[in-house]
């Protein structure tokens, strides 16, 4: 196995396939979050806004952190692998936790029932923070791989464009697969386990 700067421990083609699959699984998890937020908060503008805001906010946070400090990572491939493991674990954990959230927090919510605005703020705020975590890890993956490919003397624009394009195609495939095939055949939990 060659490990020089030009090829690295994994060929670039393998990294591109991994990032396609990363986009695929990310949107499977997002599809599941839309479904579960709808069940927890009602199929409403609030639930959709919550999932979308946490997803976009998390992507921005993760991208910003690694974009700023990513060049200091010693082993970018290990960091990428750890981020993907974190995304899978948090994604599966959220799918399992969301249906229980209202029950687990019922003692706290009981005290807030006289103030519906406070109750809803706590419920939405907590859900937002929980969904923000895996999205931040997702946002960190692109700059980690771009740093890795640039360290191999590949152009920034080429690396970014190809990774982002493949990730977007994977995301499209994941959204379609989740909604049209996986949830129907293996259920929400099975789909989350497969994505993880």
Short mmCIF file of N, CA and C in Angstrom, two decimals:
data_model
loop_
_atom_site.label_atom_id
_atom_site.label_comp_id
_atom_site.label_asym_id
_atom_site.label_seq_id
_atom_site.Cartn_x
_atom_site.Cartn_y
_atom_site.Cartn_z
N UNK A 1 0.85 -1.17 0.00
CA UNK A 1 0.00 0.00 0.00
C UNK A 1 0.89 1.24 0.00
N UNK A 2 0.67 2.10 -0.97
CA UNK A 2 1.48 3.32 -1.07
C UNK A 2 0.90 4.39 -0.16
N UNK A 3 1.78 5.15 0.47
CA UNK A 3 1.32 6.19 1.37
C UNK A 3 1.97 7.53 1.07
N UNK A 4 2.52 7.70 -0.14
CA UNK A 4 3.15 8.98 -0.45
C UNK A 4 2.11 10.07 -0.59
N UNK A 5 2.57 11.30 -0.66
CA UNK A 5 1.65 12.45 -0.68
C UNK A 5 0.75 12.44 -1.90
N UNK A 6 1.21 11.85 -3.00
CA UNK A 6 0.42 11.91 -4.23
C UNK A 6 -0.79 10.99 -4.18
N UNK A 7 -0.64 9.78 -3.63
CA UNK A 7 -1.76 8.85 -3.64
C UNK A 7 -2.41 8.69 -2.27
N UNK A 8 -1.67 8.82 -1.21
CA UNK A 8 -2.22 8.66 0.13
C UNK A 8 -2.54 7.21 0.42
N UNK A 9 -2.98 6.90 1.64
CA UNK A 9 -3.28 5.53 2.04
C UNK A 9 -4.49 4.96 1.32
N UNK A 10 -5.40 5.81 0.88
CA UNK A 10 -6.56 5.39 0.10
C UNK A 10 -6.54 6.16 -1.22
N UNK A 11 -6.77 5.46 -2.33
CA UNK A 11 -6.84 6.19 -3.60
C UNK A 11 -7.99 7.21 -3.58
N UNK A 12 -7.82 8.28 -4.33
CA UNK A 12 -8.85 9.33 -4.37
C UNK A 12 -10.19 8.77 -4.81
N UNK A 13 -10.19 7.80 -5.72
CA UNK A 13 -11.45 7.22 -6.20
C UNK A 13 -12.25 6.61 -5.05
N UNK A 14 -11.56 5.98 -4.10
CA UNK A 14 -12.24 5.40 -2.94
C UNK A 14 -12.85 6.51 -2.09
N UNK A 15 -12.14 7.60 -1.92
CA UNK A 15 -12.67 8.73 -1.14
C UNK A 15 -13.92 9.31 -1.82
N UNK A 16 -13.90 9.37 -3.15
CA UNK A 16 -15.07 9.88 -3.87
C UNK A 16 -16.28 8.97 -3.68
N UNK A 17 -16.08 7.66 -3.74
CA UNK A 17 -17.18 6.72 -3.52
C UNK A 17 -17.71 6.85 -2.08
N UNK A 18 -16.80 6.94 -1.12
CA UNK A 18 -17.21 7.09 0.27
C UNK A 18 -18.03 8.36 0.47
N UNK A 19 -17.65 9.43 -0.22
CA UNK A 19 -18.38 10.68 -0.01
C UNK A 19 -19.73 10.67 -0.72
N UNK A 20 -19.86 9.91 -1.81
CA UNK A 20 -21.17 9.68 -2.42
C UNK A 20 -22.07 8.97 -1.40
N UNK A 21 -21.54 7.89 -0.80
CA UNK A 21 -22.31 7.14 0.20
C UNK A 21 -22.62 7.99 1.43
N UNK A 22 -21.73 8.89 1.78
CA UNK A 22 -21.96 9.79 2.90
C UNK A 22 -23.17 10.68 2.63
N UNK A 23 -23.26 11.22 1.43
CA UNK A 23 -24.42 12.03 1.07
C UNK A 23 -25.69 11.20 1.06
N UNK A 24 -25.57 9.97 0.58
CA UNK A 24 -26.71 9.06 0.53
C UNK A 24 -27.28 8.82 1.93
N UNK A 25 -26.42 8.43 2.86
CA UNK A 25 -26.90 8.12 4.21
C UNK A 25 -27.33 9.38 4.96
N UNK A 26 -26.68 10.50 4.68
CA UNK A 26 -27.08 11.74 5.35
C UNK A 26 -28.53 12.09 5.04
N UNK A 27 -28.93 11.94 3.79
CA UNK A 27 -30.31 12.29 3.44
C UNK A 27 -31.30 11.22 3.86
N UNK A 28 -30.86 9.99 4.00
CA UNK A 28 -31.74 8.98 4.59
C UNK A 28 -32.07 9.40 6.02
N UNK A 29 -31.03 9.80 6.77
CA UNK A 29 -31.27 10.26 8.15
C UNK A 29 -32.15 11.51 8.18
N UNK A 30 -31.94 12.44 7.27
CA UNK A 30 -32.77 13.65 7.25
C UNK A 30 -34.22 13.31 6.94
N UNK A 31 -34.45 12.37 6.03
CA UNK A 31 -35.81 11.94 5.72
C UNK A 31 -36.48 11.37 6.98
N UNK A 32 -35.71 10.58 7.72
CA UNK A 32 -36.26 10.01 8.95
C UNK A 32 -36.54 11.11 9.98
N UNK A 33 -35.68 12.11 10.05
CA UNK A 33 -35.91 13.21 11.01
C UNK A 33 -37.15 14.01 10.65
N UNK A 34 -37.39 14.24 9.36
CA UNK A 34 -38.60 14.93 8.95
C UNK A 34 -39.83 14.14 9.39
N UNK A 35 -39.80 12.84 9.19
CA UNK A 35 -40.93 12.00 9.60
C UNK A 35 -41.14 12.06 11.11
N UNK A 36 -40.05 11.90 11.86
CA UNK A 36 -40.20 11.84 13.30
C UNK A 36 -40.50 13.19 13.93
N UNK A 37 -39.97 14.25 13.37
CA UNK A 37 -40.33 15.58 13.87
C UNK A 37 -41.81 15.84 13.61
N UNK A 38 -42.29 15.35 12.48
CA UNK A 38 -43.72 15.49 12.19
C UNK A 38 -44.58 14.76 13.20
N UNK A 39 -44.12 13.57 13.63
CA UNK A 39 -44.86 12.82 14.64
C UNK A 39 -44.77 13.48 16.01
N UNK A 40 -43.60 14.01 16.34
CA UNK A 40 -43.40 14.62 17.66
C UNK A 40 -44.07 15.98 17.79
N UNK A 41 -44.04 16.76 16.71
CA UNK A 41 -44.54 18.14 16.77
C UNK A 41 -45.74 18.39 15.87
N UNK A 42 -46.20 17.36 15.20
CA UNK A 42 -47.28 17.53 14.23
C UNK A 42 -46.69 17.89 12.87
N UNK A 43 -47.34 17.45 11.83
CA UNK A 43 -46.86 17.77 10.49
C UNK A 43 -47.15 19.23 10.22
N UNK A 44 -46.21 20.03 10.60
CA UNK A 44 -46.44 21.47 10.55
C UNK A 44 -45.23 22.19 10.01
N UNK A 45 -45.43 23.46 9.82
CA UNK A 45 -44.34 24.33 9.42
C UNK A 45 -43.25 24.33 10.48
N UNK A 46 -43.64 24.22 11.76
CA UNK A 46 -42.66 24.20 12.84
C UNK A 46 -41.72 23.02 12.73
N UNK A 47 -42.28 21.84 12.49
CA UNK A 47 -41.47 20.62 12.41
C UNK A 47 -40.52 20.69 11.22
N UNK A 48 -41.03 21.10 10.07
CA UNK A 48 -40.19 21.20 8.87
C UNK A 48 -39.10 22.25 9.05
N UNK A 49 -39.46 23.38 9.60
CA UNK A 49 -38.48 24.45 9.83
C UNK A 49 -37.41 24.01 10.81
N UNK A 50 -37.82 23.28 11.83
CA UNK A 50 -36.88 22.80 12.85
C UNK A 50 -35.83 21.88 12.23
N UNK A 51 -36.27 20.92 11.43
CA UNK A 51 -35.34 19.97 10.82
C UNK A 51 -34.44 20.68 9.83
N UNK A 52 -35.01 21.52 9.00
CA UNK A 52 -34.21 22.22 7.99
C UNK A 52 -33.21 23.19 8.63
N UNK A 53 -33.64 23.92 9.64
CA UNK A 53 -32.74 24.87 10.31
C UNK A 53 -31.60 24.16 11.02
N UNK A 54 -31.91 23.04 11.69
CA UNK A 54 -30.84 22.31 12.39
C UNK A 54 -29.88 21.69 11.38
N UNK A 55 -30.39 21.21 10.27
CA UNK A 55 -29.53 20.61 9.25
C UNK A 55 -28.61 21.66 8.63
N UNK A 56 -29.17 22.75 8.18
CA UNK A 56 -28.36 23.80 7.52
C UNK A 56 -27.42 24.47 8.54
N UNK A 57 -27.91 24.72 9.74
CA UNK A 57 -27.06 25.32 10.77
C UNK A 57 -25.91 24.41 11.15
N UNK A 58 -26.19 23.12 11.31
CA UNK A 58 -25.14 22.16 11.64
C UNK A 58 -24.11 22.04 10.54
N UNK A 59 -24.57 22.00 9.29
CA UNK A 59 -23.62 21.95 8.17
C UNK A 59 -22.69 23.16 8.20
N UNK A 60 -23.26 24.33 8.45
CA UNK A 60 -22.45 25.55 8.48
C UNK A 60 -21.45 25.53 9.64
N UNK A 61 -21.88 25.08 10.80
CA UNK A 61 -20.98 25.04 11.97
C UNK A 61 -19.83 24.07 11.72
N UNK A 62 -20.15 22.85 11.29
CA UNK A 62 -19.11 21.86 11.04
C UNK A 62 -18.15 22.29 9.96
N UNK A 63 -18.68 22.86 8.90
CA UNK A 63 -17.84 23.33 7.80
C UNK A 63 -16.96 24.47 8.25
N UNK A 64 -17.51 25.38 9.02
CA UNK A 64 -16.74 26.53 9.50
C UNK A 64 -15.61 26.13 10.44
N UNK A 65 -15.89 25.21 11.34
CA UNK A 65 -14.86 24.78 12.30
C UNK A 65 -13.71 24.10 11.58
N UNK A 66 -14.02 23.15 10.70
CA UNK A 66 -12.94 22.44 10.01
C UNK A 66 -12.31 23.32 8.94
N UNK A 67 -13.09 24.18 8.32
CA UNK A 67 -12.50 25.10 7.35
C UNK A 67 -11.47 26.00 7.99
N UNK A 68 -11.71 26.35 9.23
CA UNK A 68 -10.80 27.25 9.94
C UNK A 68 -9.58 26.52 10.50
N UNK A 69 -9.81 25.33 11.09
CA UNK A 69 -8.73 24.64 11.78
C UNK A 69 -8.36 23.28 11.17
N UNK A 70 -8.95 22.93 10.05
CA UNK A 70 -8.73 21.60 9.47
C UNK A 70 -7.32 21.32 9.03
N UNK A 71 -6.58 22.34 8.65
CA UNK A 71 -5.21 22.08 8.19
C UNK A 71 -4.32 21.58 9.32
N UNK A 72 -4.75 21.75 10.56
CA UNK A 72 -3.96 21.30 11.70
C UNK A 72 -4.21 19.83 12.04
N UNK A 73 -5.17 19.19 11.38
CA UNK A 73 -5.42 17.77 11.63
C UNK A 73 -4.24 16.95 11.12
N UNK A 74 -3.74 16.08 11.95
CA UNK A 74 -2.59 15.26 11.55
C UNK A 74 -3.03 14.09 10.65
N UNK A 75 -4.11 13.44 10.99
CA UNK A 75 -4.58 12.29 10.23
C UNK A 75 -6.01 12.57 9.77
N UNK A 76 -6.14 13.17 8.61
CA UNK A 76 -7.46 13.60 8.11
C UNK A 76 -8.36 12.40 7.80
N UNK A 77 -7.78 11.32 7.31
CA UNK A 77 -8.62 10.16 7.00
C UNK A 77 -9.20 9.54 8.27
N UNK A 78 -8.42 9.50 9.32
CA UNK A 78 -8.94 9.01 10.59
C UNK A 78 -10.03 9.96 11.11
N UNK A 79 -9.79 11.26 11.01
CA UNK A 79 -10.80 12.23 11.43
C UNK A 79 -12.09 12.06 10.62
N UNK A 80 -11.94 11.85 9.32
CA UNK A 80 -13.11 11.63 8.47
C UNK A 80 -13.86 10.38 8.92
N UNK A 81 -13.14 9.30 9.14
CA UNK A 81 -13.77 8.06 9.59
C UNK A 81 -14.49 8.23 10.92
N UNK A 82 -13.87 8.94 11.84
CA UNK A 82 -14.50 9.18 13.14
C UNK A 82 -15.76 10.04 12.99
N UNK A 83 -15.69 11.03 12.11
CA UNK A 83 -16.88 11.86 11.86
C UNK A 83 -18.02 11.01 11.31
N UNK A 84 -17.72 10.13 10.36
CA UNK A 84 -18.77 9.28 9.79
C UNK A 84 -19.34 8.32 10.83
N UNK A 85 -18.48 7.77 11.69
CA UNK A 85 -18.98 6.92 12.77
C UNK A 85 -19.88 7.70 13.72
N UNK A 86 -19.49 8.93 14.03
CA UNK A 86 -20.29 9.79 14.89
C UNK A 86 -21.65 10.09 14.25
N UNK A 87 -21.63 10.38 12.96
CA UNK A 87 -22.89 10.65 12.24
C UNK A 87 -23.81 9.45 12.30
N UNK A 88 -23.25 8.26 12.06
CA UNK A 88 -24.07 7.05 12.10
C UNK A 88 -24.64 6.79 13.49
N UNK A 89 -23.80 6.91 14.50
CA UNK A 89 -24.25 6.66 15.88
C UNK A 89 -25.31 7.68 16.31
N UNK A 90 -25.05 8.96 16.04
CA UNK A 90 -26.02 9.99 16.43
C UNK A 90 -27.31 9.87 15.61
N UNK A 91 -27.17 9.56 14.34
CA UNK A 91 -28.35 9.40 13.48
C UNK A 91 -29.24 8.28 13.98
N UNK A 92 -28.66 7.13 14.26
CA UNK A 92 -29.43 6.01 14.77
C UNK A 92 -29.99 6.34 16.16
N UNK A 93 -29.16 6.96 17.00
CA UNK A 93 -29.61 7.32 18.34
C UNK A 93 -30.81 8.26 18.32
N UNK A 94 -30.79 9.23 17.42
CA UNK A 94 -31.92 10.17 17.33
C UNK A 94 -33.19 9.47 16.87
N UNK A 95 -33.06 8.55 15.92
CA UNK A 95 -34.24 7.82 15.45
C UNK A 95 -34.86 7.03 16.59
N UNK A 96 -34.01 6.46 17.43
CA UNK A 96 -34.52 5.69 18.57
C UNK A 96 -35.03 6.60 19.69
N UNK A 97 -34.42 7.76 19.86
CA UNK A 97 -34.76 8.67 20.96
C UNK A 97 -36.01 9.50 20.68
N UNK A 98 -36.19 9.96 19.45
CA UNK A 98 -37.27 10.91 19.17
C UNK A 98 -38.65 10.43 19.62
N UNK A 99 -39.03 9.17 19.36
CA UNK A 99 -40.37 8.75 19.81
C UNK A 99 -40.52 8.76 21.34
N UNK A 100 -39.40 8.69 22.06
CA UNK A 100 -39.44 8.65 23.52
C UNK A 100 -39.28 10.02 24.17
N UNK A 101 -38.93 11.01 23.38
CA UNK A 101 -38.55 12.32 23.92
C UNK A 101 -39.65 12.94 24.78
N UNK A 102 -40.88 12.97 24.27
CA UNK A 102 -41.97 13.58 25.04
C UNK A 102 -42.24 12.82 26.33
N UNK A 103 -42.14 11.48 26.28
CA UNK A 103 -42.36 10.68 27.48
C UNK A 103 -41.26 10.91 28.51
N UNK A 104 -40.01 10.92 28.04
CA UNK A 104 -38.88 11.12 28.95
C UNK A 104 -38.91 12.49 29.62
N UNK A 105 -39.38 13.48 28.89
CA UNK A 105 -39.37 14.84 29.42
C UNK A 105 -40.72 15.29 29.98
N UNK A 106 -41.66 14.35 30.08
CA UNK A 106 -42.99 14.70 30.59
C UNK A 106 -42.95 15.38 31.96
N UNK A 107 -42.10 14.94 32.90
CA UNK A 107 -42.07 15.64 34.20
C UNK A 107 -41.70 17.12 34.07
N UNK A 108 -40.78 17.41 33.17
CA UNK A 108 -40.40 18.82 32.95
C UNK A 108 -41.52 19.55 32.24
N UNK A 109 -42.07 18.90 31.21
CA UNK A 109 -43.12 19.54 30.42
C UNK A 109 -44.37 19.83 31.26
N UNK A 110 -44.64 18.98 32.25
CA UNK A 110 -45.82 19.17 33.10
C UNK A 110 -45.80 20.53 33.79
N UNK A 111 -44.62 20.96 34.23
CA UNK A 111 -44.51 22.24 34.91
C UNK A 111 -44.67 23.42 33.95
N UNK A 112 -44.47 23.18 32.66
CA UNK A 112 -44.54 24.26 31.69
C UNK A 112 -45.90 24.37 30.99
N UNK A 113 -46.83 23.46 31.29
CA UNK A 113 -48.13 23.50 30.60
C UNK A 113 -48.91 24.79 30.78
N UNK A 114 -48.77 25.52 31.89
CA UNK A 114 -49.49 26.79 31.97
C UNK A 114 -48.96 27.84 30.98
N UNK A 115 -47.74 27.61 30.48
CA UNK A 115 -47.13 28.56 29.54
C UNK A 115 -46.80 27.83 28.23
N UNK A 116 -47.76 27.74 27.33
CA UNK A 116 -47.54 26.99 26.08
C UNK A 116 -46.34 27.50 25.28
N UNK A 117 -46.10 28.81 25.33
CA UNK A 117 -44.96 29.34 24.58
C UNK A 117 -43.65 28.81 25.16
N UNK A 118 -43.56 28.66 26.48
CA UNK A 118 -42.34 28.13 27.11
C UNK A 118 -42.20 26.64 26.84
N UNK A 119 -43.31 25.93 26.92
CA UNK A 119 -43.30 24.49 26.64
C UNK A 119 -42.81 24.22 25.22
N UNK A 120 -43.39 24.91 24.26
CA UNK A 120 -43.00 24.70 22.86
C UNK A 120 -41.57 25.16 22.60
N UNK A 121 -41.14 26.22 23.26
CA UNK A 121 -39.76 26.69 23.09
C UNK A 121 -38.77 25.65 23.60
N UNK A 122 -39.05 25.05 24.74
CA UNK A 122 -38.15 24.02 25.28
C UNK A 122 -38.15 22.80 24.38
N UNK A 123 -39.32 22.34 23.97
CA UNK A 123 -39.40 21.15 23.10
C UNK A 123 -38.67 21.40 21.78
N UNK A 124 -38.92 22.51 21.14
CA UNK A 124 -38.29 22.80 19.84
C UNK A 124 -36.80 23.06 20.01
N UNK A 125 -36.43 23.77 21.07
CA UNK A 125 -35.01 24.06 21.31
C UNK A 125 -34.20 22.81 21.56
N UNK A 126 -34.73 21.91 22.36
CA UNK A 126 -34.03 20.66 22.64
C UNK A 126 -33.90 19.81 21.38
N UNK A 127 -34.97 19.69 20.63
CA UNK A 127 -34.93 18.92 19.38
C UNK A 127 -33.94 19.54 18.40
N UNK A 128 -33.93 20.86 18.32
CA UNK A 128 -32.99 21.55 17.44
C UNK A 128 -31.54 21.22 17.81
N UNK A 129 -31.22 21.30 19.10
CA UNK A 129 -29.85 21.02 19.54
C UNK A 129 -29.47 19.57 19.28
N UNK A 130 -30.39 18.65 19.52
CA UNK A 130 -30.10 17.24 19.28
C UNK A 130 -29.82 16.98 17.80
N UNK A 131 -30.59 17.60 16.91
CA UNK A 131 -30.39 17.39 15.48
C UNK A 131 -29.20 18.18 14.94
N UNK A 132 -28.80 19.22 15.65
CA UNK A 132 -27.67 20.03 15.23
C UNK A 132 -26.36 19.24 15.29
N UNK A 133 -26.24 18.34 16.26
CA UNK A 133 -24.99 17.60 16.48
C UNK A 133 -24.59 16.74 15.28
N UNK A 134 -25.44 15.84 14.77
CA UNK A 134 -25.01 15.04 13.62
C UNK A 134 -24.83 15.91 12.37
N UNK A 135 -25.62 16.96 12.25
CA UNK A 135 -25.48 17.84 11.08
C UNK A 135 -24.15 18.58 11.11
N UNK A 136 -23.67 18.95 12.28
CA UNK A 136 -22.36 19.59 12.39
C UNK A 136 -21.25 18.62 11.98
N UNK A 137 -21.38 17.36 12.39
CA UNK A 137 -20.41 16.36 11.97
C UNK A 137 -20.46 16.17 10.45
N UNK A 138 -21.66 16.18 9.88
CA UNK A 138 -21.80 16.09 8.42
C UNK A 138 -21.11 17.26 7.74
N UNK A 139 -21.30 18.44 8.28
CA UNK A 139 -20.70 19.64 7.69
C UNK A 139 -19.19 19.62 7.76
N UNK A 140 -18.63 18.90 8.71
CA UNK A 140 -17.18 18.84 8.86
C UNK A 140 -16.53 17.89 7.86
N UNK A 141 -17.30 16.94 7.31
CA UNK A 141 -16.70 15.92 6.45
C UNK A 141 -16.14 16.49 5.16
N UNK A 142 -16.85 17.41 4.52
CA UNK A 142 -16.38 17.95 3.23
C UNK A 142 -15.04 18.66 3.38
N UNK A 143 -14.89 19.61 4.29
CA UNK A 143 -13.58 20.27 4.37
C UNK A 143 -12.45 19.33 4.79
N UNK A 144 -12.76 18.30 5.58
CA UNK A 144 -11.71 17.34 5.96
C UNK A 144 -11.18 16.64 4.71
N UNK A 145 -12.10 16.19 3.85
CA UNK A 145 -11.65 15.50 2.64
C UNK A 145 -11.01 16.46 1.64
N UNK A 146 -11.50 17.67 1.56
CA UNK A 146 -10.86 18.65 0.66
C UNK A 146 -9.43 18.92 1.12
N UNK A 147 -9.23 19.09 2.43
CA UNK A 147 -7.87 19.27 2.96
C UNK A 147 -6.99 18.06 2.61
N UNK A 148 -7.56 16.86 2.73
CA UNK A 148 -6.80 15.65 2.43
C UNK A 148 -6.39 15.62 0.95
N UNK A 149 -7.33 15.89 0.06
CA UNK A 149 -7.00 15.83 -1.36
C UNK A 149 -6.06 16.96 -1.78
N UNK A 150 -6.20 18.11 -1.17
CA UNK A 150 -5.27 19.21 -1.47
C UNK A 150 -3.86 18.89 -0.98
N UNK A 151 -3.76 18.17 0.14
CA UNK A 151 -2.45 17.75 0.64
C UNK A 151 -1.78 16.77 -0.31
N UNK A 152 -2.59 16.11 -1.13
CA UNK A 152 -2.06 15.18 -2.13
C UNK A 152 -1.74 15.89 -3.44
N UNK A 153 -1.72 17.19 -3.38
CA UNK A 153 -1.40 18.04 -4.52
C UNK A 153 -2.48 18.02 -5.61
N UNK A 154 -3.70 17.84 -5.21
CA UNK A 154 -4.82 17.97 -6.14
C UNK A 154 -5.36 19.39 -5.99
N UNK A 155 -5.89 19.93 -7.04
CA UNK A 155 -6.40 21.30 -7.00
C UNK A 155 -7.59 21.45 -6.08
N UNK A 156 -7.65 22.60 -5.41
CA UNK A 156 -8.75 22.87 -4.49
C UNK A 156 -10.09 22.85 -5.23
N UNK A 157 -10.17 23.55 -6.34
CA UNK A 157 -11.44 23.63 -7.07
C UNK A 157 -11.90 22.27 -7.57
N UNK A 158 -10.97 21.48 -8.11
CA UNK A 158 -11.33 20.15 -8.59
C UNK A 158 -11.79 19.25 -7.45
N UNK A 159 -11.05 19.29 -6.35
CA UNK A 159 -11.40 18.45 -5.19
C UNK A 159 -12.76 18.84 -4.64
N UNK A 160 -12.96 20.12 -4.41
CA UNK A 160 -14.22 20.60 -3.85
C UNK A 160 -15.38 20.29 -4.78
N UNK A 161 -15.22 20.59 -6.05
CA UNK A 161 -16.31 20.39 -7.00
C UNK A 161 -16.72 18.94 -7.14
N UNK A 162 -15.74 18.06 -7.27
CA UNK A 162 -16.06 16.65 -7.44
C UNK A 162 -16.67 16.06 -6.16
N UNK A 163 -16.08 16.37 -5.02
CA UNK A 163 -16.63 15.86 -3.76
C UNK A 163 -18.06 16.37 -3.54
N UNK A 164 -18.26 17.67 -3.74
CA UNK A 164 -19.59 18.25 -3.50
C UNK A 164 -20.61 17.68 -4.48
N UNK A 165 -20.22 17.54 -5.73
CA UNK A 165 -21.13 16.99 -6.73
C UNK A 165 -21.53 15.56 -6.42
N UNK A 166 -20.55 14.72 -6.07
CA UNK A 166 -20.85 13.33 -5.74
C UNK A 166 -21.69 13.22 -4.47
N UNK A 167 -21.40 14.06 -3.50
CA UNK A 167 -22.17 14.06 -2.26
C UNK A 167 -23.62 14.47 -2.54
N UNK A 168 -23.81 15.43 -3.41
CA UNK A 168 -25.16 15.88 -3.77
C UNK A 168 -25.92 14.78 -4.51
N UNK A 169 -25.25 14.09 -5.42
CA UNK A 169 -25.90 12.96 -6.10
C UNK A 169 -26.25 11.86 -5.11
N UNK A 170 -25.35 11.60 -4.17
CA UNK A 170 -25.65 10.62 -3.12
C UNK A 170 -26.83 11.05 -2.28
N UNK A 171 -26.91 12.33 -1.97
CA UNK A 171 -28.02 12.85 -1.17
C UNK A 171 -29.34 12.65 -1.90
N UNK A 172 -29.34 12.91 -3.19
CA UNK A 172 -30.55 12.70 -3.98
C UNK A 172 -30.95 11.23 -3.96
N UNK A 173 -29.98 10.35 -4.15
CA UNK A 173 -30.26 8.91 -4.13
C UNK A 173 -30.78 8.48 -2.75
N UNK A 174 -30.19 9.03 -1.69
CA UNK A 174 -30.63 8.68 -0.34
C UNK A 174 -32.04 9.13 -0.04
N UNK A 175 -32.37 10.34 -0.46
CA UNK A 175 -33.73 10.84 -0.22
C UNK A 175 -34.76 9.98 -0.94
N UNK A 176 -34.46 9.63 -2.18
CA UNK A 176 -35.40 8.79 -2.95
C UNK A 176 -35.46 7.38 -2.38
N UNK A 177 -34.31 6.80 -2.09
CA UNK A 177 -34.29 5.43 -1.56
C UNK A 177 -35.01 5.34 -0.22
N UNK A 178 -34.78 6.32 0.64
CA UNK A 178 -35.42 6.30 1.95
C UNK A 178 -36.93 6.35 1.85
N UNK A 179 -37.42 7.28 1.07
CA UNK A 179 -38.88 7.47 0.98
C UNK A 179 -39.57 6.42 0.12
N UNK A 180 -38.96 6.04 -0.99
CA UNK A 180 -39.64 5.17 -1.94
C UNK A 180 -39.45 3.68 -1.68
N UNK A 181 -38.37 3.31 -1.01
CA UNK A 181 -38.08 1.88 -0.87
C UNK A 181 -37.86 1.46 0.58
N UNK A 182 -36.86 2.06 1.23
CA UNK A 182 -36.38 1.54 2.51
C UNK A 182 -37.41 1.58 3.62
N UNK A 183 -38.03 2.72 3.84
CA UNK A 183 -38.98 2.84 4.96
C UNK A 183 -40.15 1.88 4.78
N UNK A 184 -40.61 1.74 3.55
CA UNK A 184 -41.74 0.85 3.29
C UNK A 184 -41.37 -0.61 3.55
N UNK A 185 -40.15 -1.00 3.21
CA UNK A 185 -39.79 -2.42 3.29
C UNK A 185 -39.12 -2.83 4.61
N UNK A 186 -38.36 -1.93 5.21
CA UNK A 186 -37.68 -2.32 6.46
C UNK A 186 -38.02 -1.42 7.63
N UNK A 187 -38.91 -0.48 7.44
CA UNK A 187 -39.38 0.37 8.52
C UNK A 187 -38.38 1.48 8.88
N UNK A 188 -38.81 2.33 9.79
CA UNK A 188 -38.00 3.47 10.19
C UNK A 188 -36.73 3.02 10.91
N UNK A 189 -36.86 2.15 11.87
CA UNK A 189 -35.68 1.70 12.62
C UNK A 189 -34.72 0.91 11.74
N UNK A 190 -35.26 0.06 10.88
CA UNK A 190 -34.42 -0.72 9.96
C UNK A 190 -33.67 0.20 9.00
N UNK A 191 -34.36 1.23 8.52
CA UNK A 191 -33.73 2.19 7.61
C UNK A 191 -32.62 2.94 8.33
N UNK A 192 -32.87 3.33 9.57
CA UNK A 192 -31.84 4.03 10.35
C UNK A 192 -30.64 3.13 10.62
N UNK A 193 -30.90 1.86 10.93
CA UNK A 193 -29.79 0.93 11.17
C UNK A 193 -28.98 0.73 9.90
N UNK A 194 -29.63 0.61 8.76
CA UNK A 194 -28.92 0.45 7.50
C UNK A 194 -28.09 1.68 7.17
N UNK A 195 -28.65 2.87 7.39
CA UNK A 195 -27.91 4.11 7.13
C UNK A 195 -26.71 4.24 8.08
N UNK A 196 -26.91 3.85 9.33
CA UNK A 196 -25.80 3.91 10.29
C UNK A 196 -24.69 2.97 9.88
#
